[in-house]
Short mmCIF file of C-alpha atoms in Angstrom, two decimals:
data_model
loop_
_atom_site.label_atom_id
_atom_site.label_comp_id
_atom_site.label_asym_id
_atom_site.label_seq_id
_atom_site.Cartn_x
_atom_site.Cartn_y
_atom_site.Cartn_z
CA UNK G 119 -28.07 -38.25 -134.26
CA UNK G 120 -31.53 -39.73 -134.07
CA UNK G 121 -32.22 -42.97 -135.92
CA UNK G 122 -35.60 -42.41 -137.59
CA UNK G 123 -37.67 -45.41 -138.70
CA UNK G 124 -40.81 -43.72 -140.07
CA UNK G 125 -41.51 -40.79 -142.36
CA UNK G 126 -44.04 -38.94 -140.28
CA UNK G 127 -45.28 -38.29 -136.78
CA UNK G 128 -48.74 -37.29 -135.62
CA UNK G 129 -49.36 -34.84 -132.81
CA UNK G 130 -52.66 -36.13 -131.42
CA UNK G 131 -54.41 -37.04 -128.20
CA UNK G 132 -53.45 -40.71 -128.09
CA UNK G 133 -49.69 -40.53 -128.57
CA UNK G 134 -47.11 -42.31 -126.46
CA UNK G 135 -43.46 -41.56 -125.80
CA UNK G 136 -41.19 -44.35 -124.54
CA UNK G 137 -37.92 -43.45 -122.80
CA UNK G 138 -35.12 -45.99 -122.28
CA UNK G 139 -32.13 -44.63 -120.36
CA UNK G 140 -29.40 -47.27 -120.44
CA UNK G 141 -25.99 -47.11 -118.82
CA UNK G 142 -24.36 -45.62 -121.93
CA UNK G 143 -27.14 -44.46 -124.26
CA UNK G 144 -30.55 -42.86 -124.49
CA UNK G 145 -33.11 -44.62 -126.65
CA UNK G 146 -36.64 -43.41 -127.23
CA UNK G 147 -39.63 -44.16 -129.43
CA UNK G 148 -42.66 -42.02 -130.29
CA UNK G 149 -45.86 -43.93 -131.08
CA UNK G 150 -48.72 -42.03 -132.71
CA UNK G 151 -52.33 -43.20 -132.41
CA UNK G 152 -52.14 -44.74 -135.90
CA UNK G 153 -49.20 -46.89 -134.62
CA UNK G 154 -46.64 -44.95 -136.66
CA UNK G 155 -43.35 -45.15 -134.80
CA UNK G 156 -40.31 -42.92 -134.78
CA UNK G 157 -37.10 -44.13 -133.11
CA UNK G 158 -34.29 -42.12 -131.54
CA UNK G 159 -30.89 -43.28 -130.29
CA UNK G 160 -28.14 -41.19 -128.71
CA UNK G 161 -24.75 -42.34 -127.51
CA UNK G 162 -23.72 -40.48 -124.38
CA UNK G 163 -20.50 -38.46 -124.72
CA UNK G 164 -17.95 -40.38 -122.57
CA UNK G 165 -15.98 -37.15 -122.06
CA UNK G 166 -18.84 -35.56 -120.10
CA UNK G 167 -19.95 -36.36 -116.54
CA UNK G 168 -22.75 -38.93 -116.78
CA UNK G 169 -25.62 -36.68 -115.68
CA UNK G 170 -24.43 -33.85 -117.91
CA UNK G 171 -24.10 -36.26 -120.84
CA UNK G 172 -27.68 -37.48 -120.43
CA UNK G 173 -29.02 -33.94 -120.00
CA UNK G 174 -27.31 -33.02 -123.27
CA UNK G 175 -28.83 -36.07 -125.02
CA UNK G 176 -32.31 -35.21 -123.73
CA UNK G 177 -31.91 -31.62 -124.93
CA UNK G 178 -31.08 -32.86 -128.42
CA UNK G 179 -33.91 -35.39 -128.27
CA UNK G 180 -36.54 -32.80 -127.29
CA UNK G 181 -35.31 -30.52 -130.09
CA UNK G 182 -35.67 -33.29 -132.68
CA UNK G 183 -39.04 -34.35 -131.30
CA UNK G 184 -40.24 -30.84 -132.03
CA UNK G 185 -43.88 -29.96 -131.50
CA UNK G 186 -45.02 -33.47 -130.58
CA UNK G 187 -46.98 -33.52 -127.32
CA UNK G 188 -47.46 -37.05 -126.00
CA UNK G 189 -50.27 -37.81 -123.57
CA UNK G 190 -48.40 -40.71 -121.96
CA UNK G 191 -44.69 -41.30 -121.31
CA UNK G 192 -43.35 -44.73 -120.35
CA UNK G 193 -39.93 -44.92 -118.72
CA UNK G 194 -37.80 -48.04 -118.41
CA UNK G 195 -36.90 -48.60 -114.76
CA UNK G 196 -34.25 -51.25 -114.30
CA UNK G 197 -35.54 -52.12 -110.84
CA UNK G 198 -38.87 -51.61 -109.16
CA UNK G 199 -38.48 -53.74 -106.06
CA UNK G 200 -40.10 -57.11 -105.45
CA UNK G 201 -43.50 -56.20 -106.87
CA UNK G 202 -45.78 -58.11 -109.20
CA UNK G 203 -46.71 -55.04 -111.26
CA UNK G 204 -44.90 -54.70 -114.57
CA UNK G 205 -45.86 -51.02 -114.85
CA UNK G 206 -47.03 -48.31 -112.44
CA UNK G 207 -48.23 -44.73 -112.70
CA UNK G 208 -45.45 -42.40 -111.55
CA UNK G 209 -47.20 -40.56 -108.75
CA UNK G 210 -45.18 -38.47 -106.32
CA UNK G 211 -45.35 -41.37 -103.85
CA UNK G 212 -44.18 -43.89 -106.44
CA UNK G 213 -41.22 -41.70 -107.44
CA UNK G 214 -40.30 -41.40 -103.77
CA UNK G 215 -40.40 -45.19 -103.39
CA UNK G 216 -38.16 -45.64 -106.41
CA UNK G 217 -35.67 -43.12 -105.01
CA UNK G 218 -35.09 -45.53 -102.09
CA UNK G 219 -34.03 -48.32 -104.49
CA UNK G 220 -31.11 -46.53 -106.20
CA UNK G 221 -28.48 -48.70 -104.48
CA UNK G 222 -29.78 -51.79 -106.32
CA UNK G 223 -28.87 -50.33 -109.73
CA UNK G 224 -26.65 -47.24 -109.26
CA UNK G 225 -25.72 -47.16 -112.96
CA UNK G 226 -29.34 -46.95 -114.09
CA UNK G 227 -31.90 -45.80 -111.55
CA UNK G 228 -30.51 -42.25 -111.15
CA UNK G 229 -30.75 -41.87 -114.93
CA UNK G 230 -34.24 -43.39 -115.03
CA UNK G 231 -35.38 -40.84 -112.44
CA UNK G 232 -33.56 -38.05 -114.29
CA UNK G 233 -35.58 -38.85 -117.40
CA UNK G 234 -38.83 -38.52 -115.46
CA UNK G 235 -37.82 -35.10 -114.10
CA UNK G 236 -36.65 -33.80 -117.47
CA UNK G 237 -39.85 -34.91 -119.21
CA UNK G 238 -41.99 -33.38 -116.45
CA UNK G 239 -40.15 -30.10 -116.88
CA UNK G 240 -40.26 -30.11 -120.69
CA UNK G 241 -43.97 -30.95 -120.82
CA UNK G 242 -45.00 -28.91 -117.77
CA UNK G 243 -47.65 -27.12 -119.83
CA UNK G 244 -49.53 -30.36 -120.60
CA UNK G 245 -51.97 -31.12 -117.75
CA UNK G 246 -53.17 -34.31 -119.49
CA UNK G 247 -49.74 -35.91 -119.43
CA UNK G 248 -49.22 -39.08 -117.38
CA UNK G 249 -45.85 -40.75 -116.79
CA UNK G 250 -45.39 -44.47 -116.16
CA UNK G 251 -42.60 -46.73 -114.92
CA UNK G 252 -42.06 -50.08 -116.66
CA UNK G 253 -39.97 -52.43 -114.54
CA UNK G 254 -37.14 -54.48 -116.00
CA UNK G 255 -37.26 -57.07 -113.23
CA UNK G 256 -41.01 -57.75 -113.45
CA UNK G 257 -40.66 -60.61 -115.96
CA UNK G 258 -38.76 -62.61 -113.33
CA UNK G 259 -41.28 -62.09 -110.51
CA UNK G 260 -42.34 -65.75 -110.47
CA UNK G 261 -38.86 -67.28 -110.42
CA UNK G 262 -38.97 -70.58 -108.49
CA UNK G 263 -37.32 -70.67 -105.08
CA UNK G 264 -34.58 -72.96 -106.41
CA UNK G 265 -33.54 -70.05 -108.64
CA UNK G 266 -34.12 -66.99 -106.46
CA UNK G 267 -32.82 -68.26 -103.11
CA UNK G 268 -29.25 -67.64 -101.98
CA UNK G 269 -27.64 -70.06 -99.54
CA UNK G 270 -27.79 -67.51 -96.73
CA UNK G 271 -30.38 -67.09 -93.95
CA UNK G 272 -33.75 -65.95 -95.24
CA UNK G 273 -33.78 -63.33 -92.48
CA UNK G 274 -31.24 -61.35 -94.55
CA UNK G 275 -34.04 -60.75 -97.08
CA UNK G 276 -31.64 -60.90 -100.02
CA UNK G 277 -32.68 -62.76 -103.16
CA UNK G 278 -32.18 -62.97 -106.89
CA UNK G 279 -34.39 -60.50 -108.74
CA UNK G 280 -33.21 -60.70 -112.36
CA UNK G 281 -33.11 -57.91 -114.93
CA UNK G 282 -33.45 -57.26 -118.69
CA UNK G 283 -37.00 -58.50 -118.23
CA UNK G 284 -38.58 -56.05 -120.67
CA UNK G 285 -36.53 -57.45 -123.53
CA UNK G 286 -36.98 -61.05 -122.38
CA UNK G 287 -40.75 -60.43 -122.41
CA UNK G 288 -40.43 -59.04 -125.95
CA UNK G 289 -38.40 -62.07 -127.07
CA UNK G 290 -40.92 -64.45 -125.51
CA UNK G 291 -43.67 -62.82 -127.60
CA UNK G 292 -41.64 -63.20 -130.83
CA UNK G 293 -40.75 -66.86 -130.42
CA UNK G 294 -44.16 -68.42 -131.24
CA UNK G 295 -43.95 -66.85 -134.70
CA UNK G 296 -40.49 -68.32 -135.30
CA UNK G 297 -40.40 -71.74 -133.66
CA UNK G 298 -42.61 -74.82 -133.52
CA UNK G 299 -45.05 -75.00 -130.62
CA UNK G 300 -43.25 -77.98 -129.11
CA UNK G 301 -40.04 -75.92 -128.90
CA UNK G 302 -41.66 -72.78 -127.50
CA UNK G 303 -43.20 -74.91 -124.77
CA UNK G 304 -39.77 -76.37 -124.04
CA UNK G 305 -36.43 -75.05 -122.80
CA UNK G 306 -34.98 -71.97 -124.48
CA UNK G 307 -31.92 -70.02 -123.41
CA UNK G 308 -31.83 -66.32 -124.30
CA UNK G 309 -28.50 -64.45 -124.09
CA UNK G 310 -28.94 -60.69 -123.75
CA UNK G 311 -25.43 -59.41 -124.49
CA UNK G 312 -24.56 -55.71 -124.57
CA UNK G 313 -22.95 -53.20 -122.22
CA UNK G 314 -25.00 -55.03 -119.64
CA UNK G 315 -25.36 -58.79 -120.03
CA UNK G 316 -27.51 -61.59 -118.70
CA UNK G 317 -28.72 -65.02 -119.71
CA UNK G 318 -32.24 -66.31 -119.06
CA UNK G 319 -33.67 -69.83 -119.12
CA UNK G 320 -37.25 -69.95 -120.39
CA UNK G 321 -39.57 -72.88 -119.92
CA UNK G 322 -43.00 -72.54 -121.54
CA UNK G 323 -41.88 -68.96 -122.34
CA UNK G 324 -41.63 -68.13 -118.62
CA UNK G 325 -38.45 -67.17 -116.76
CA UNK G 326 -37.24 -70.00 -114.54
CA UNK G 327 -33.62 -68.89 -114.06
CA UNK G 328 -31.48 -65.88 -114.91
CA UNK G 329 -27.88 -64.88 -114.35
CA UNK G 330 -28.28 -61.37 -112.93
CA UNK G 331 -29.18 -61.62 -109.29
CA UNK G 332 -29.70 -59.20 -106.42
CA UNK G 333 -28.15 -56.37 -108.43
CA UNK G 334 -27.27 -55.50 -112.02
CA UNK G 335 -23.61 -56.35 -111.32
CA UNK G 336 -24.19 -60.11 -111.07
CA UNK G 337 -23.70 -62.91 -113.57
CA UNK G 338 -21.50 -62.46 -116.65
CA UNK G 339 -18.65 -59.91 -116.67
CA UNK G 340 -19.95 -56.86 -118.56
CA UNK G 341 -18.47 -53.66 -120.00
CA UNK G 342 -17.48 -52.23 -116.62
CA UNK G 343 -19.38 -54.49 -114.18
CA UNK G 344 -17.70 -57.44 -112.51
CA UNK G 345 -20.25 -60.21 -112.80
CA UNK G 346 -20.31 -62.87 -110.10
CA UNK G 347 -17.48 -62.86 -107.55
CA UNK G 348 -16.41 -65.16 -104.74
CA UNK G 349 -17.92 -63.68 -101.55
CA UNK G 350 -14.42 -63.81 -100.09
CA UNK G 351 -13.27 -61.39 -102.78
CA UNK G 352 -15.95 -58.92 -101.71
CA UNK G 353 -14.95 -59.32 -98.06
CA UNK G 354 -11.30 -58.72 -98.94
CA UNK G 355 -12.18 -55.66 -101.03
CA UNK G 356 -14.36 -54.32 -98.21
CA UNK G 357 -11.26 -54.28 -96.00
CA UNK G 358 -9.36 -52.22 -98.58
CA UNK G 359 -12.08 -49.79 -99.72
CA UNK G 360 -14.95 -47.80 -98.28
CA UNK G 361 -18.48 -48.53 -99.53
CA UNK G 362 -18.42 -45.81 -102.20
CA UNK G 363 -15.06 -46.94 -103.55
CA UNK G 364 -16.19 -50.58 -103.56
CA UNK G 365 -19.36 -49.74 -105.48
CA UNK G 366 -17.36 -47.73 -107.99
CA UNK G 367 -14.91 -50.61 -108.51
CA UNK G 368 -17.65 -53.24 -109.00
CA UNK G 369 -19.85 -51.14 -111.31
CA UNK G 370 -17.39 -48.86 -113.13
CA UNK G 371 -13.87 -50.35 -113.09
CA UNK G 372 -14.41 -54.08 -113.60
CA UNK G 373 -15.66 -56.36 -116.37
CA UNK G 374 -14.10 -56.06 -119.83
CA UNK G 375 -12.36 -52.87 -118.76
CA UNK G 376 -10.47 -54.71 -116.02
CA UNK G 377 -9.95 -57.95 -117.96
CA UNK G 378 -8.28 -55.99 -120.79
CA UNK G 379 -6.06 -54.19 -118.26
CA UNK G 380 -7.86 -50.95 -118.96
CA UNK G 381 -7.61 -51.10 -122.76
CA UNK G 382 -11.35 -50.79 -123.36
CA UNK G 383 -14.80 -51.68 -122.06
CA UNK G 384 -16.18 -51.78 -125.62
CA UNK G 385 -16.42 -55.24 -127.16
CA UNK G 386 -15.91 -54.10 -130.76
CA UNK G 387 -12.76 -52.20 -129.77
CA UNK G 388 -11.44 -55.34 -128.08
CA UNK G 389 -12.30 -57.51 -131.09
CA UNK G 390 -10.42 -55.09 -133.37
CA UNK G 391 -7.36 -55.05 -131.11
CA UNK G 392 -4.30 -57.28 -131.53
CA UNK G 393 -3.23 -57.01 -127.90
CA UNK G 394 -3.02 -60.13 -125.69
CA UNK G 395 -5.06 -58.33 -123.01
CA UNK G 396 -7.91 -57.65 -125.44
CA UNK G 397 -7.93 -61.25 -126.65
CA UNK G 398 -7.97 -62.46 -123.03
CA UNK G 399 -10.98 -60.26 -122.22
CA UNK G 400 -12.89 -61.52 -125.28
CA UNK G 401 -12.10 -65.17 -124.55
CA UNK G 402 -13.01 -64.75 -120.87
CA UNK G 403 -16.35 -63.20 -121.81
CA UNK G 404 -17.28 -65.92 -124.32
CA UNK G 405 -16.25 -68.66 -121.89
CA UNK G 406 -18.44 -67.11 -119.18
CA UNK G 407 -21.49 -66.99 -121.45
CA UNK G 408 -21.17 -70.54 -122.74
CA UNK G 409 -20.51 -71.74 -119.19
CA UNK G 410 -23.88 -70.32 -118.16
CA UNK G 411 -25.59 -71.90 -121.15
CA UNK G 412 -24.06 -75.23 -120.22
CA UNK G 413 -25.18 -74.88 -116.61
CA UNK G 414 -28.75 -74.21 -117.73
CA UNK G 415 -28.64 -77.28 -119.94
CA UNK G 416 -27.66 -79.31 -116.88
CA UNK G 417 -30.34 -77.74 -114.68
CA UNK G 418 -33.12 -78.15 -117.25
CA UNK G 419 -32.04 -81.53 -118.63
CA UNK G 420 -31.25 -80.07 -122.05
CA UNK G 421 -31.89 -77.01 -124.23
CA UNK G 422 -34.21 -76.91 -127.24
CA UNK G 423 -33.20 -73.53 -128.72
CA UNK G 424 -30.72 -70.70 -128.22
CA UNK G 425 -31.40 -67.00 -128.84
CA UNK G 426 -28.99 -64.05 -129.01
CA UNK G 427 -30.11 -60.46 -128.46
CA UNK G 428 -28.67 -57.10 -127.36
CA UNK G 429 -25.93 -55.08 -129.07
CA UNK G 430 -23.21 -57.73 -128.87
CA UNK G 431 -25.65 -60.60 -129.30
CA UNK G 432 -27.13 -59.09 -132.47
CA UNK G 433 -23.94 -57.80 -134.12
CA UNK G 434 -21.04 -59.84 -132.72
CA UNK G 435 -20.64 -62.74 -135.15
CA UNK G 436 -17.23 -63.64 -133.72
CA UNK G 437 -18.58 -63.67 -130.18
CA UNK G 438 -21.44 -65.92 -131.24
CA UNK G 439 -18.90 -68.25 -132.84
CA UNK G 440 -16.75 -68.35 -129.70
CA UNK G 441 -19.84 -69.13 -127.63
CA UNK G 442 -21.47 -71.69 -129.91
CA UNK G 443 -18.60 -73.74 -131.35
CA UNK G 444 -17.85 -75.49 -128.04
CA UNK G 445 -21.57 -76.21 -127.56
CA UNK G 446 -21.81 -78.68 -130.43
CA UNK G 447 -22.11 -81.48 -127.85
CA UNK G 448 -25.50 -79.95 -126.93
CA UNK G 449 -26.61 -80.04 -130.58
CA UNK G 450 -25.87 -76.41 -131.49
CA UNK G 451 -23.92 -75.68 -134.68
CA UNK G 452 -23.70 -72.36 -136.50
CA UNK G 453 -24.08 -71.70 -140.21
CA UNK G 454 -20.94 -69.68 -140.92
CA UNK G 455 -22.55 -67.62 -143.67
CA UNK G 456 -25.80 -66.91 -141.81
CA UNK G 457 -23.89 -66.00 -138.67
CA UNK G 458 -21.55 -63.66 -140.53
CA UNK G 459 -24.45 -61.81 -142.13
CA UNK G 460 -26.50 -61.64 -138.90
CA UNK G 461 -29.54 -63.52 -140.18
CA UNK G 462 -32.47 -64.32 -137.89
CA UNK G 463 -31.70 -68.03 -138.19
CA UNK G 464 -27.96 -68.60 -137.80
CA UNK G 465 -27.99 -72.35 -137.11
CA UNK G 466 -26.77 -75.05 -139.46
CA UNK G 467 -29.57 -77.27 -140.89
CA UNK G 468 -28.34 -80.14 -138.71
CA UNK G 469 -28.46 -77.99 -135.56
CA UNK G 470 -31.05 -77.18 -132.97
CA UNK G 471 -32.39 -73.65 -133.59
CA UNK G 472 -30.05 -70.71 -132.96
CA UNK G 473 -31.69 -67.33 -133.55
CA UNK G 474 -30.80 -63.65 -133.45
CA UNK G 475 -33.72 -61.43 -132.38
CA UNK G 476 -33.24 -57.66 -132.05
CA UNK G 477 -33.90 -56.20 -128.63
CA UNK G 478 -37.00 -53.98 -128.48
CA UNK G 479 -37.73 -52.93 -124.93
CA UNK G 480 -39.60 -49.92 -126.27
CA UNK G 481 -42.25 -52.07 -127.97
CA UNK G 482 -42.81 -54.05 -124.78
CA UNK G 483 -43.09 -50.87 -122.72
CA UNK G 484 -45.60 -49.44 -125.16
CA UNK G 485 -47.68 -52.61 -124.88
CA UNK G 486 -47.62 -52.46 -121.08
CA UNK G 487 -48.99 -48.90 -120.79
CA UNK G 488 -51.41 -48.95 -123.72
CA UNK G 489 -55.02 -49.43 -122.55
CA UNK G 490 -56.57 -52.66 -123.78
CA UNK G 491 -59.75 -52.13 -125.77
#
């Protein structure tokens, strides 16, 4: 079912459609020229093959969108290569370039490209239509070398890229309206926790470190992705598996799914379970997140504020408790009532700020492809 946030939609010559294909859902937003917005959200049927599931979601989406004919479509692309652009027109050449990058994000990029093809087919009768790619790694383009370098020869040309940048950019724009100027110019840690997870250290609202690295499998253990591993583990696995099997294990069979011994990759299911394996997976996840927060505090010489976002970050009060309670030594203490009811401010009055800010990659994408007057 679509989640609709406005009562009407205009079919005009300045409308924008934003498409966000995640690893387990399709989100979209239609923006009319009068800024009216209509939101859509579809969970992909786990019983269908992935491509078939997304094609089915798009079919339902186009049916619900009805007669609307956007003039621009912005697509979230998890990875766009090491380029400074945050958005690019999807020419034939640009689509071909993006096809060569699929191995960086095999859970996402095939679906991102699928969305472009399906929209091109559905709106083939609209010669005025332009499609754009908005890159999720662009926010991290200016990471300092101390953050992006790996301790391997530079000739390997492998570096940390970082992801979830569209939402981090959105969060960075919200913070000046919520926090004092001295804090927004300081050190803020943002935890984007969902099916995919990462943590980002902001200084002066710019990314200076982030947990996802060369690929979307790095950092914190996620729903089915491993997170960081000892390189020796990868070498050992490479002796047991071929490249396709290894990729499948790292991206599809690991993370919460593996930590719970196959019980579930869904955090809410694990929180509702009484099994020791589910509790272990939850505790492991929370320990990993707070460990990253602590490491950023050490790197930056302290943290001035903490922000939660993403599906788990916005709705997982127990997870936030498991993460924050051991961080009291850094000056972070939750308000039990505010945390339980998912308020924007969930910190105790004696605490440094702890906030919950809803993810809105669609708003950031719309801003990136909307011409400035």
